[in-house]
Coordinates of C-alpha atoms and ligand atoms in Angstrom, one line a residue:
X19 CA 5.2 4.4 -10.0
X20 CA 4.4 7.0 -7.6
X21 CA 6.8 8.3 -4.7
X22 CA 5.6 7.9 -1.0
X23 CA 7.5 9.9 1.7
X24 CA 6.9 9.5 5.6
X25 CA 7.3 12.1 7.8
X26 CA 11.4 12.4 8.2
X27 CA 11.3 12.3 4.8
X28 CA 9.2 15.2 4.6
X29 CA 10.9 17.1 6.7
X30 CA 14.1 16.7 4.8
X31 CA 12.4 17.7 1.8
X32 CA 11.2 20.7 2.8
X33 CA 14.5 21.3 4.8
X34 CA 16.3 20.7 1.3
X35 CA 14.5 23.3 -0.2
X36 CA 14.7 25.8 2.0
X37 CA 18.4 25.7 2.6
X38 CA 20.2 24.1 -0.3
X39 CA 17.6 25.0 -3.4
X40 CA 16.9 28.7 -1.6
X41 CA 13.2 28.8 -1.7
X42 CA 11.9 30.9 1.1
X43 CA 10.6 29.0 3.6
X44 CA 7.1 31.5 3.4
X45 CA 7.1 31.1 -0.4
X46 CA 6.3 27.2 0.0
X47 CA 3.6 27.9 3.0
X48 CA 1.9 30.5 0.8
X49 CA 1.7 28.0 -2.1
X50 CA 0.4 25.1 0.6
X51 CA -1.9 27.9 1.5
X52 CA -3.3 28.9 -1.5
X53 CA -3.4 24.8 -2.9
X54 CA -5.8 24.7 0.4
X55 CA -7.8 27.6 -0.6
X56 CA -8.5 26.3 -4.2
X57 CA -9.5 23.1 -2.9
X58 CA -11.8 24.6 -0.6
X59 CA -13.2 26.0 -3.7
X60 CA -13.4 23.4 -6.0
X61 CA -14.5 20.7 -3.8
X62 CA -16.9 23.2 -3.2
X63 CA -17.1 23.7 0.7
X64 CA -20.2 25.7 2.1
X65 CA -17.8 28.6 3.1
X66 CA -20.7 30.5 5.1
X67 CA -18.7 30.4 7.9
X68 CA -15.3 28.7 8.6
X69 CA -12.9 28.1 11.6
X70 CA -9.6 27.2 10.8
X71 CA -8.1 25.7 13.4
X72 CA -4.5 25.9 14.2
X73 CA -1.5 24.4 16.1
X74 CA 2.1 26.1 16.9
X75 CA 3.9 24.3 14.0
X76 CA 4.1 25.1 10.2
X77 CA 1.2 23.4 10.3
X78 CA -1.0 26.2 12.0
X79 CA 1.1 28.2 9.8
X80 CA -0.5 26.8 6.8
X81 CA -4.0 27.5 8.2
X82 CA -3.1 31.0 9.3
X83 CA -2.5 31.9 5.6
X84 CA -5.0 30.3 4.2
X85 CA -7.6 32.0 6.8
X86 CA -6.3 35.5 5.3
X87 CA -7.1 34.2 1.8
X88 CA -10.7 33.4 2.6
X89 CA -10.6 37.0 4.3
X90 CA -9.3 38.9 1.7
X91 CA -11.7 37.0 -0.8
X92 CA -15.1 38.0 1.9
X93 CA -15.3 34.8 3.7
X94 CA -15.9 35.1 7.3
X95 CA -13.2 32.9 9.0
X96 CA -12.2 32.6 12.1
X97 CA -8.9 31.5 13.4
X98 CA -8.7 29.2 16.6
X99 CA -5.0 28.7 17.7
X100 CA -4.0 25.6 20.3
X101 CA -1.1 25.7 22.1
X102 CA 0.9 28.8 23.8
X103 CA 2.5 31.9 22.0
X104 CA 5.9 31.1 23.0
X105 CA 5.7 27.7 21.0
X106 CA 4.9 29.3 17.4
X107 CA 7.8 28.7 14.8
X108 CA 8.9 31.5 12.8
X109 CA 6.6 31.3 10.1
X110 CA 3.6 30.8 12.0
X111 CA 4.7 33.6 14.4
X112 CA 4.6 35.8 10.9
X113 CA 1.4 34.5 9.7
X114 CA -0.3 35.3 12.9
X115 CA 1.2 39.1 12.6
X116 CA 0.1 39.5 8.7
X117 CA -3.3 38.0 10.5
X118 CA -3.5 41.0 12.7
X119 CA -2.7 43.4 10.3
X120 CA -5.4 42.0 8.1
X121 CA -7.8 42.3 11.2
X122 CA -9.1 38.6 10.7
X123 CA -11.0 37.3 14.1
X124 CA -9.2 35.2 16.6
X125 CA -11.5 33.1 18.6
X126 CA -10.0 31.6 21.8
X127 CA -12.8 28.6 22.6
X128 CA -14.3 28.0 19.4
X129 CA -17.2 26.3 19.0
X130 CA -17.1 23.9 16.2
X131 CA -20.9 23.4 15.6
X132 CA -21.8 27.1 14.6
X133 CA -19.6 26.5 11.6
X134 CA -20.3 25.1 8.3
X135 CA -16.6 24.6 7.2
X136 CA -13.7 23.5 9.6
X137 CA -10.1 23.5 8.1
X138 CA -8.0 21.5 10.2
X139 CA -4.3 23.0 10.8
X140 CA -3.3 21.5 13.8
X141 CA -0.6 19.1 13.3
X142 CA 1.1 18.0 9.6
X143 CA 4.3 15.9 9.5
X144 CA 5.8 17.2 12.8
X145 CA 3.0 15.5 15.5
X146 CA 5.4 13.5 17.1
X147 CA 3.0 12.1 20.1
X148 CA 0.1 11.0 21.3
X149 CA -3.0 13.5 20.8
X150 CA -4.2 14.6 24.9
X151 CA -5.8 17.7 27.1
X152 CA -7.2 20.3 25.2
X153 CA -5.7 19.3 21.8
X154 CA -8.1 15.5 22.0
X155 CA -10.9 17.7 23.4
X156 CA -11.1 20.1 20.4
X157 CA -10.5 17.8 18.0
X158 CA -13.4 15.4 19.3
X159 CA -15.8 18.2 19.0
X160 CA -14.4 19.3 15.8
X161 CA -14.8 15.2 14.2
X162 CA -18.9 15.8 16.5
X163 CA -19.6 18.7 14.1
X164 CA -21.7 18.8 11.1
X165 CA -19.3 20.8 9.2
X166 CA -17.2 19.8 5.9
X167 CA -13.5 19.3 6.9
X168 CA -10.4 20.3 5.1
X169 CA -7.2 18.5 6.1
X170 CA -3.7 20.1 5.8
X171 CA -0.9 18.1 4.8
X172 CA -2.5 14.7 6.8
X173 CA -5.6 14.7 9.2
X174 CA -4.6 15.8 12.5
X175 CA -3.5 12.9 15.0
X176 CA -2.7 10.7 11.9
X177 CA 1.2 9.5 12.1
X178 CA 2.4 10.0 8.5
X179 CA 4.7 7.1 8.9
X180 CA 2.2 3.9 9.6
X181 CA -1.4 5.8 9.3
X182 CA -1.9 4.9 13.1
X183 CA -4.0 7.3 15.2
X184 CA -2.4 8.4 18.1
X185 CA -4.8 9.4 21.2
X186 CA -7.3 10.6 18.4
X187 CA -7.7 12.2 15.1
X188 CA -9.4 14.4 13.0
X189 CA -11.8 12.5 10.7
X190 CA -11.5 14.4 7.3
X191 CA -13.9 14.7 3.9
X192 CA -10.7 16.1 2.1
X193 CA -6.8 16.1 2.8
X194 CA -4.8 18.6 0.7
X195 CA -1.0 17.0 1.0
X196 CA 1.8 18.8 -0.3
X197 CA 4.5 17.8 -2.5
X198 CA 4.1 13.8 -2.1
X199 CA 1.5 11.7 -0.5
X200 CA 2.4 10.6 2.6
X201 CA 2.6 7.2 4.1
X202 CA -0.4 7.6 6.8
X203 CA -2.9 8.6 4.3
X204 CA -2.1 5.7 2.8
X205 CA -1.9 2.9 5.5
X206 CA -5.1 2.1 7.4
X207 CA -7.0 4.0 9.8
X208 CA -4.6 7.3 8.2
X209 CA -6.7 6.5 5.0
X210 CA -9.7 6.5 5.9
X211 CA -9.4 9.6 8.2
X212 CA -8.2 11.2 5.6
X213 CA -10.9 11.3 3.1
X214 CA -10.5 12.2 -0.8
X215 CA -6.5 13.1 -1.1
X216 CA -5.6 16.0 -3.3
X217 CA -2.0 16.0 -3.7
X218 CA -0.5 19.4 -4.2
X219 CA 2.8 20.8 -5.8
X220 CA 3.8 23.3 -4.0
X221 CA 7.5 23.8 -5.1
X222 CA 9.4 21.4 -3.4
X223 CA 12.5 19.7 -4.6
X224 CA 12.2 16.6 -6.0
X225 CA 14.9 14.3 -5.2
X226 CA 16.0 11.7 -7.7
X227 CA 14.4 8.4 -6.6
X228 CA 17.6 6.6 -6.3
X229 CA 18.7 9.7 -4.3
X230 CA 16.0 8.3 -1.2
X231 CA 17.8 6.2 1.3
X232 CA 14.1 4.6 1.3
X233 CA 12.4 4.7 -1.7
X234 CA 8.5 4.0 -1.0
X235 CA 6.4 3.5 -3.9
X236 CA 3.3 2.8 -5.2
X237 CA 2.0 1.6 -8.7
X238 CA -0.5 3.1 -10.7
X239 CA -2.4 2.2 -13.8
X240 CA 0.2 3.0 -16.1
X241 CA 2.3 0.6 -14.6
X242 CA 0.1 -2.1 -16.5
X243 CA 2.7 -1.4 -19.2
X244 CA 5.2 -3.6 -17.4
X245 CA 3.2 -6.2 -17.9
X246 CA 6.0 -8.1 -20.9
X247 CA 4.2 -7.6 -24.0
X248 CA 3.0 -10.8 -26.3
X249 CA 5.2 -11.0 -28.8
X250 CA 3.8 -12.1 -32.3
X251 CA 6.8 -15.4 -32.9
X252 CA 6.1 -16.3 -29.4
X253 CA 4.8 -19.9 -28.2
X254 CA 3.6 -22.0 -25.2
X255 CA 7.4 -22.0 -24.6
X256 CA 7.6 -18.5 -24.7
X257 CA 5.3 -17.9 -22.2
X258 CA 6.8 -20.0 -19.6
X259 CA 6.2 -23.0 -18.2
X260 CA 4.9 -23.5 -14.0
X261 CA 4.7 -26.7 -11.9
X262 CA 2.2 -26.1 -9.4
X263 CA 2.1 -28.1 -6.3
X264 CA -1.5 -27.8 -4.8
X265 CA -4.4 -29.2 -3.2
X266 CA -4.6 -32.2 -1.0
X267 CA -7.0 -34.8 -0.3
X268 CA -10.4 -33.6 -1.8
X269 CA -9.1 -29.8 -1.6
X270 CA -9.1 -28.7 -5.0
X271 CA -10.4 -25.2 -5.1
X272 CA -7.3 -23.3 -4.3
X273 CA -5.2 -25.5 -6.9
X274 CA -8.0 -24.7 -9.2
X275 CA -7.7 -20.9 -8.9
X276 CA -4.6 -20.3 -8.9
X277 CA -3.8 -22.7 -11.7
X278 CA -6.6 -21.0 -14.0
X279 CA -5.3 -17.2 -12.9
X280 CA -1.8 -18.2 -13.7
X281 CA -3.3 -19.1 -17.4
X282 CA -5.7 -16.2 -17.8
X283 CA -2.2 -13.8 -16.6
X284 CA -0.6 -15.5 -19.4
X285 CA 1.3 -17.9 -18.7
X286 CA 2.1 -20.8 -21.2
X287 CA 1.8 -23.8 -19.7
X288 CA 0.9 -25.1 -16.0
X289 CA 1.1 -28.7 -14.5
X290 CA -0.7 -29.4 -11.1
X291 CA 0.9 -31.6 -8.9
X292 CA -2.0 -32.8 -6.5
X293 CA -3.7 -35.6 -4.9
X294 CA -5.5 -38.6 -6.9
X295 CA -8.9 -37.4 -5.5
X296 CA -8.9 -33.7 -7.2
X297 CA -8.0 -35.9 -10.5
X298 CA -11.8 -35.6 -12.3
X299 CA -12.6 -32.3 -10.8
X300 CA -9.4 -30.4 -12.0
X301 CA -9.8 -32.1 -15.2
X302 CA -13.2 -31.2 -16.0
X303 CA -12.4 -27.7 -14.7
X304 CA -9.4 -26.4 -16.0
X305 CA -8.4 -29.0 -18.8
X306 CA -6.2 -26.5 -20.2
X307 CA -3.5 -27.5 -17.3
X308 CA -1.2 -30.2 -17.3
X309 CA -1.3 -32.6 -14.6
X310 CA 0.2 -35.3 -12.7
X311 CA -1.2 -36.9 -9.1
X312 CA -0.4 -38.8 -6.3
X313 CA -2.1 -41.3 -3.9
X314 CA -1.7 -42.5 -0.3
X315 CA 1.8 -44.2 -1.7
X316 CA 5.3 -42.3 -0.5
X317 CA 5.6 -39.4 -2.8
X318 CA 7.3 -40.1 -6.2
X319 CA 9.9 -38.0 -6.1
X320 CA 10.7 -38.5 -9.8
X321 CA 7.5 -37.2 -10.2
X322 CA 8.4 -34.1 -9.1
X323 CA 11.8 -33.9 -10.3
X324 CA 10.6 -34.3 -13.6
X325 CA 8.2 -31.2 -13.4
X326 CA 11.0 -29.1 -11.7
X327 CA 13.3 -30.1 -14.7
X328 CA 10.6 -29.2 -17.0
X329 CA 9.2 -26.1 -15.1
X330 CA 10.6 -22.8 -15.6
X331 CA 8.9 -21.5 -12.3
X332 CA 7.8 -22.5 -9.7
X333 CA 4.9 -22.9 -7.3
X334 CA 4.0 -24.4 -3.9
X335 CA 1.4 -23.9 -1.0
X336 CA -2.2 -23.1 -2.0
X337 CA -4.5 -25.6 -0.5
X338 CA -1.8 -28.1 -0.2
X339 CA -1.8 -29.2 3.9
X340 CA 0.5 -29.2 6.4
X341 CA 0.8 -33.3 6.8
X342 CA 3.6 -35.2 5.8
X343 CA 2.8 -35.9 2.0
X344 CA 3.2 -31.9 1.8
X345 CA 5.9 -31.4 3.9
X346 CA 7.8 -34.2 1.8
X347 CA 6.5 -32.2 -1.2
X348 CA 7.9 -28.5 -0.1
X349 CA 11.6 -29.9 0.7
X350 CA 11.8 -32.1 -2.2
X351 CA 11.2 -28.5 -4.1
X352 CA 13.8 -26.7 -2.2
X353 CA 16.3 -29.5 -2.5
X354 CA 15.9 -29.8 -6.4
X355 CA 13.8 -27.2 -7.8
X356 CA 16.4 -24.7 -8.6
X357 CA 13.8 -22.2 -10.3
X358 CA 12.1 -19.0 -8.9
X359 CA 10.1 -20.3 -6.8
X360 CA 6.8 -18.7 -5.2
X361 CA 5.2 -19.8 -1.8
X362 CA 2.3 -19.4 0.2
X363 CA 0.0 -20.7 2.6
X364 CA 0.2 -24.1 4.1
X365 CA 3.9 -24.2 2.2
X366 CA 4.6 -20.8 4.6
X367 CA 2.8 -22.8 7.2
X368 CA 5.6 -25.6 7.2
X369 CA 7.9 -23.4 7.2
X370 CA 7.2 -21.6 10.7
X371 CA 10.5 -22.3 12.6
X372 CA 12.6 -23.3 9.7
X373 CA 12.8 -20.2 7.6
X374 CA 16.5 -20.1 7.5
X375 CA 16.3 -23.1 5.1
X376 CA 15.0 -20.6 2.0
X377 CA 18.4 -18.8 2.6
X378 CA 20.1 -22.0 0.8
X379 CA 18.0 -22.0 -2.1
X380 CA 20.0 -21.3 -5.2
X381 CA 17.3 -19.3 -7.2
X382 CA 14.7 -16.1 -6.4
X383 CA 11.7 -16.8 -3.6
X384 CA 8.6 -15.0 -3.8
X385 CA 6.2 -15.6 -0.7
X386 CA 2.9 -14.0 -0.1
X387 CA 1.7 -14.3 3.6
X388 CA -1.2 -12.5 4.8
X389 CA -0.2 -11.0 8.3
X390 CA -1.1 -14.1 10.3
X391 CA 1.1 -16.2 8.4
X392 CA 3.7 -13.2 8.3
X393 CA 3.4 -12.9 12.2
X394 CA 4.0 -17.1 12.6
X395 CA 7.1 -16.7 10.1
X396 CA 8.4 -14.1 11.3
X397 CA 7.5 -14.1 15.2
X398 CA 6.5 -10.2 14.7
X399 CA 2.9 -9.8 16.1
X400 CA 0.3 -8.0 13.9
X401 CA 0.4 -5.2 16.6
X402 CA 4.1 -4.8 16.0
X403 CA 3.9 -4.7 12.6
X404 CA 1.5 -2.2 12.1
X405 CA 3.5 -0.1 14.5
X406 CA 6.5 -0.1 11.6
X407 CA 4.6 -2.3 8.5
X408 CA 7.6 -0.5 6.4
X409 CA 10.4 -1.3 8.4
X410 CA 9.8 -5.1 9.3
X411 CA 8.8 -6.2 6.2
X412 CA 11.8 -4.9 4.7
X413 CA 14.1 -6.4 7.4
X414 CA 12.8 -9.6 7.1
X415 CA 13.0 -9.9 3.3
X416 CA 16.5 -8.9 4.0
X417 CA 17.1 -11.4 6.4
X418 CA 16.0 -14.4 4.5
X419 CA 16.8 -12.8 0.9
X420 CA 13.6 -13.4 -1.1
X421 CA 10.9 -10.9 -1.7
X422 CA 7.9 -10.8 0.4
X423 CA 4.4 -9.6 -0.4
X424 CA 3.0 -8.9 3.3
X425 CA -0.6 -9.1 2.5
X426 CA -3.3 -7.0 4.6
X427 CA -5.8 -3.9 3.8
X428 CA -2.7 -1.6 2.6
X429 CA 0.0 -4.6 1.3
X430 CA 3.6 -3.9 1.7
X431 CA 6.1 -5.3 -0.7
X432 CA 10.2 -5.7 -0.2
X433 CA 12.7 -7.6 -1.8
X434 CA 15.1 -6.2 1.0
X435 CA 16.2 -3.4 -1.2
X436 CA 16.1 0.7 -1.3
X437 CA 12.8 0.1 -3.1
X438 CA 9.3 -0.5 -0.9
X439 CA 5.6 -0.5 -2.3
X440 CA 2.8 0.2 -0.9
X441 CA -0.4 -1.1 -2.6
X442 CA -3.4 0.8 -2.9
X443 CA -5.3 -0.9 -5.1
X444 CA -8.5 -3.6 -4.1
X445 CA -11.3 -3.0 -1.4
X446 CA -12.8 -5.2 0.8
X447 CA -14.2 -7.6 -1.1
X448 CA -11.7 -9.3 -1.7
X449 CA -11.6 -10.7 1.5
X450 CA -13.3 -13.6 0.6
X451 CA -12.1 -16.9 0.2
X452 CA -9.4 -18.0 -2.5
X453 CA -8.6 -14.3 -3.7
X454 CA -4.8 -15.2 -1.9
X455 CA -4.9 -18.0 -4.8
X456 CA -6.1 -16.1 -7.6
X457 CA -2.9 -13.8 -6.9
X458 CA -1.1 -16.2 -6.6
X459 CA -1.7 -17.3 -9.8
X460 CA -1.0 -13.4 -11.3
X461 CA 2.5 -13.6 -9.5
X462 CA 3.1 -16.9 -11.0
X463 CA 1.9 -15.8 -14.2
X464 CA 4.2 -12.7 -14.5
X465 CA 6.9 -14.9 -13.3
X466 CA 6.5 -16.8 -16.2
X467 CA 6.1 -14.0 -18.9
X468 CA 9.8 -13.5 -17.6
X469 CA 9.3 -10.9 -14.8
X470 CA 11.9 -11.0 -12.1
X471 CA 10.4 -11.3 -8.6
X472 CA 10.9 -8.1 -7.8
X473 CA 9.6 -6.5 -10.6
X474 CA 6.5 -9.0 -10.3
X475 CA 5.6 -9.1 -6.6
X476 CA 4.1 -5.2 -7.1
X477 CA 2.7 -5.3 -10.3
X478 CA 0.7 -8.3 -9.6
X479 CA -0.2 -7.1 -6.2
X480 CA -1.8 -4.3 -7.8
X481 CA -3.1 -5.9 -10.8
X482 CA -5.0 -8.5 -8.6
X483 CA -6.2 -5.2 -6.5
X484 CA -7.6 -3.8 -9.7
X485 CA -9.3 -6.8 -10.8
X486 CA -11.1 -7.3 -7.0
X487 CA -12.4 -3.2 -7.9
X488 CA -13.6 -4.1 -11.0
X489 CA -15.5 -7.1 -9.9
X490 CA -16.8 -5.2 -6.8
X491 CA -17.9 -2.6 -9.5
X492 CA -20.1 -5.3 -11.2
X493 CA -21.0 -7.7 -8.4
X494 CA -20.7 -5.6 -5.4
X495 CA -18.0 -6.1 -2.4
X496 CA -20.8 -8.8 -0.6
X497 CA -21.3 -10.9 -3.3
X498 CA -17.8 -10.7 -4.9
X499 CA -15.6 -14.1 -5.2
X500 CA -12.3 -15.2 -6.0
X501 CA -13.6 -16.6 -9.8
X502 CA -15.1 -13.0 -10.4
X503 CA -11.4 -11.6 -9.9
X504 CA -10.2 -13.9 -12.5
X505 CA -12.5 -12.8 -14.7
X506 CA -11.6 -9.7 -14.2
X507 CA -7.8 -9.9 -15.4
X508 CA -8.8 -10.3 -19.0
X509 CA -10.6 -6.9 -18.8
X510 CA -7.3 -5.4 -17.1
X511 CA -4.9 -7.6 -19.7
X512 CA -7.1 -6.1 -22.2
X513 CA -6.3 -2.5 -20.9
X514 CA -2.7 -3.4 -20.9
X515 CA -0.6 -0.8 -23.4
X516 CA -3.2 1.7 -23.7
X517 CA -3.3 3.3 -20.9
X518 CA -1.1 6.0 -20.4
Ligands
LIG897 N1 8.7 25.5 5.6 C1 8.3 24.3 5.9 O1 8.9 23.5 6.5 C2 7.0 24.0 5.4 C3 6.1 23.3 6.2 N2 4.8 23.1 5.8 C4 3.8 22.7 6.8 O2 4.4 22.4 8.0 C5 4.1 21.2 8.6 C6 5.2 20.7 9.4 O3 5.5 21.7 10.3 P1 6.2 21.5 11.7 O4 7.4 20.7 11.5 O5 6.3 22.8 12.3 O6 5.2 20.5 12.5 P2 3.7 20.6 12.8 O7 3.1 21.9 12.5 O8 3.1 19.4 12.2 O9 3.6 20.3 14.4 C7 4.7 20.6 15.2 C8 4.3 21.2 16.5 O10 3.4 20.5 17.2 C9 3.9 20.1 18.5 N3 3.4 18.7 18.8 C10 3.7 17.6 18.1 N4 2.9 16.6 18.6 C11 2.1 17.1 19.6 C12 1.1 16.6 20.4 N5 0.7 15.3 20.3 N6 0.5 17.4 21.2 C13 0.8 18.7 21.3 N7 1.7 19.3 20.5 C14 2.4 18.5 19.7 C15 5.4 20.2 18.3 O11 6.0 20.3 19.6 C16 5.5 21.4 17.4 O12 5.4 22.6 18.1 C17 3.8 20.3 7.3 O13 2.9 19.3 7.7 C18 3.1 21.4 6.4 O14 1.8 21.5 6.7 C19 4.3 23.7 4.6 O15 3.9 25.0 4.9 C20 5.4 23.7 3.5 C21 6.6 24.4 4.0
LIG898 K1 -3.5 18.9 9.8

């Protein structure tokens, strides 16, 4: 798992370092500096001629320093500083002073076509509103120029907490962050403004994660290793046992993928609880599941309770409608089903309005609405959400106790606790049809190997990201579809344990 910070957090980082561990506050900037410098060498930057363009903050601070290393090392760079004298910090007030003394070139109206490398040290952690006047000027000319682009810390005009642009932003090739990544270059459009990410230590403390109010994580490969491992005793049993309620009336592809994803995770055993119709096409295509089906009759509720009793997780939603035979369905599995239980789609659907009912469910929930459905659930807009993505998807797995898998470009994870994820994993793909079923059939898969929800909800999130890049990687991110991804976990299952 990797640690995430946003801004404040940042702040207090550095903040911590400086006053409680004792590191000079011009030690760090001089190791962000020189982190910046390398980079520009070993990304290998035409460094015929550069302008490093500064603000007033630590930021411009950064690119003050870093100017005097390509100075001292023969580079011809020129500094550019926006913003008034008065409104320098302490460190940058020094930089600019060593800058002098070095005799480096100030320019006041730089022109960013005449040069060939731009580093961009204008605002870091501390922008704090909207990009306007000459600031939005100079940076639109700076993203208009042909030259390569160094970020400092986060691309200019990129909030570190949600990745928004605010006014505008500079559009980076690389982004040298320091300490941790932060949330912006994470979350969409911060990620994409930000260009390859370098993450640099420079010296700052690093807090014990349970010591972050807010921890904000992401996985990484070696986090396949959660994964439970096969054990050599085990059987079917072992490996847990899912009902599945899915499909309706001549709907059988989302039933179908997330059914066979469930197996291919490895999972022991799944029945399908679905309509009569899907009966010859589910058969012939997965005969490996259990099933058992139901007709225009009123639901068999013994049917169900018999799978529930049986099960030892549970799944509802994909493909299965929103007309009375499912809604009968979905309540007869909160009234009785007792298990963890995983929702999503037309079972989120159902429950738009009602929500409060999951709060009387005796066992773990696990739901996985894209934002549309999050937005109808929740009665947060998409707008809103992206405004704070951390914040409400956190309060509202709080407020209905259950984890929640917010799904969108950047997916954001909560269970309600001091731990958040961030997924990084997956392109675009994977939006194509039936790729929400084939994770959910991971999630209900790792629920059955014996995963809590928690520990499930980011693993699989990222596991189901990985298998969309490694079928993009053979089929392209056009031609992509769901089936390819589920191919694809037996490549990733195969990785399991040795990666490191
Ligand atoms: N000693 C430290 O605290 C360290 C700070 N570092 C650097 O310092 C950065 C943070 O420095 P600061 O906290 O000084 O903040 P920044 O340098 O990111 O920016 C703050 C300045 O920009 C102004 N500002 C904010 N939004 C604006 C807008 N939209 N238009 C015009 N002006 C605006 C603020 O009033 C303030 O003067 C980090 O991102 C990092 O690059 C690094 O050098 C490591 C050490
Ligand atoms: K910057």
């Amino acid at each position: 798992m990797k640690q995430i910070v946003t801004g404040g957090q940042m702040k207090f980082l550095d903040d911590y370092t400086i006053r409680k561990i004792g590191i000079p506050s011009l030690v760090l900037m001089e190791r962000a500096a020189l982190s910046v410098y390398q980079a520009l060498l070993e990304e290998k930057f035409p460094l015929k001629k550069v302008l490093v363009l500064c603000g007033t903050g630590n930021n411009g601070g950064d690119g003050v320093a870093v100017a005097r290393m390509l100075h001292v090392t023969g580079v011809s760079a020129d500094i550019c500083i926006l913003g008034k004298k008065d409104h320098y910090t302490e460190e940058m007030r020094k930089q600019v002073n060593i800058a002098e003394n070095y005799h480096i070139s100030f320019v006041k109206n730089a022109v960013p076509a005449e040069y060939t490398t731009i580093v961009d040290a204008v605002f870091g952690v501390g922008l704090s509103r909207e990009v306007d006047g000459i600031y939005r000027d100079t940076i639109e000319a700076l993203n208009r120029s042909e030259a390569r682009i160094m970020a400092v810390d986060i691309p200019s005009g990129i909030s570190a907490d949600t990745g928004k642009v605010l006014g505008c932003a500079v559009k980076a090739d690389v982004t040298v962050t320091f300490a941790y990544e932060k949330a912006g270059l994470l979350f969409y459009p911060g990620a994409s403004y930000a260009g390859k990410v370098r993450t640099a230590d420079i010296g700052i403390y690093k807090l014990p994660r349970n010591d972050f109010e807010l921890s904000v994580l992401r996985c990484e490969e070696k986090d396949l290793y959660r994964i439970p491992e096969r054990k050599p005793d085990g059987n079917k049993g072992t490996y847990g046992k899912i009902f599945l309620a899915a499909g309706s009336r001549d709907i059988s592809g989302a039933a179908y993928l997330s059914a066979c994803a469930a197996l291919r995770t490895g999972a022991g055993m799944i029945k399908v609880h679905t309509r009569e119709e899907n009966r010859q096409v589910l058969t012939t295509m997965l005969p490996e599941a259990m099933y058992s089906f139901y007709d225009d009759e009123e639901i068999k509720k013994e049917q169900i309770q018999e799978g529930l009793t049986w099960a030892d997780v549970i799944g509802v939603g994909p493909g299965l409608g929103t007309g009375q035979q499912a809604e009968d369905i979905l309540y007869t599995i909160l009234a009785e089903g007792g298990k963890p239980l995983l929702i999503d789609a037309d079972g989120l659907n159902l429950l738009a309005g009602r929500m409060e009912v999951l709060t009387q469910y005796p066992a773990p929930i696990l739901i996985t609405p894209h934002l549309g459905e999050f937005s109808r659930i929740s009665g947060v807009s998409v707008k809103e959400w992206k405004e704070a993505p951390l914040y409400l998807t956190r309060r509202f797995a709080q407020k209905y106790h259950l984890t929640v898998v917010c799904k969108d470009s950047r997916t954001v994870i909560s269970d309600g606790s001091e731990e958040i994820f961030i997924n990084t994993s997956g392109n675009s793909g994977m939006a194509t049809a039936g790729s929400g079923d084939v994770l959910f059939g991971i999630l209900m898969g790792l629920l059955a190997q014996g995963l809590t929800a928690k520990e499930a909800a980011p693993l699989g999130v990222y596991f189901h990201g990985m298998a969309g890049d490694l079928a993009a990687s053979q089929k392209g991110e056009y031609s992509m579809i769901a089936g390819d991804m589920i191919t694809q976990t037996t490549e990733i299952l195969k990785k399991r344990g040795t990666v490191l």
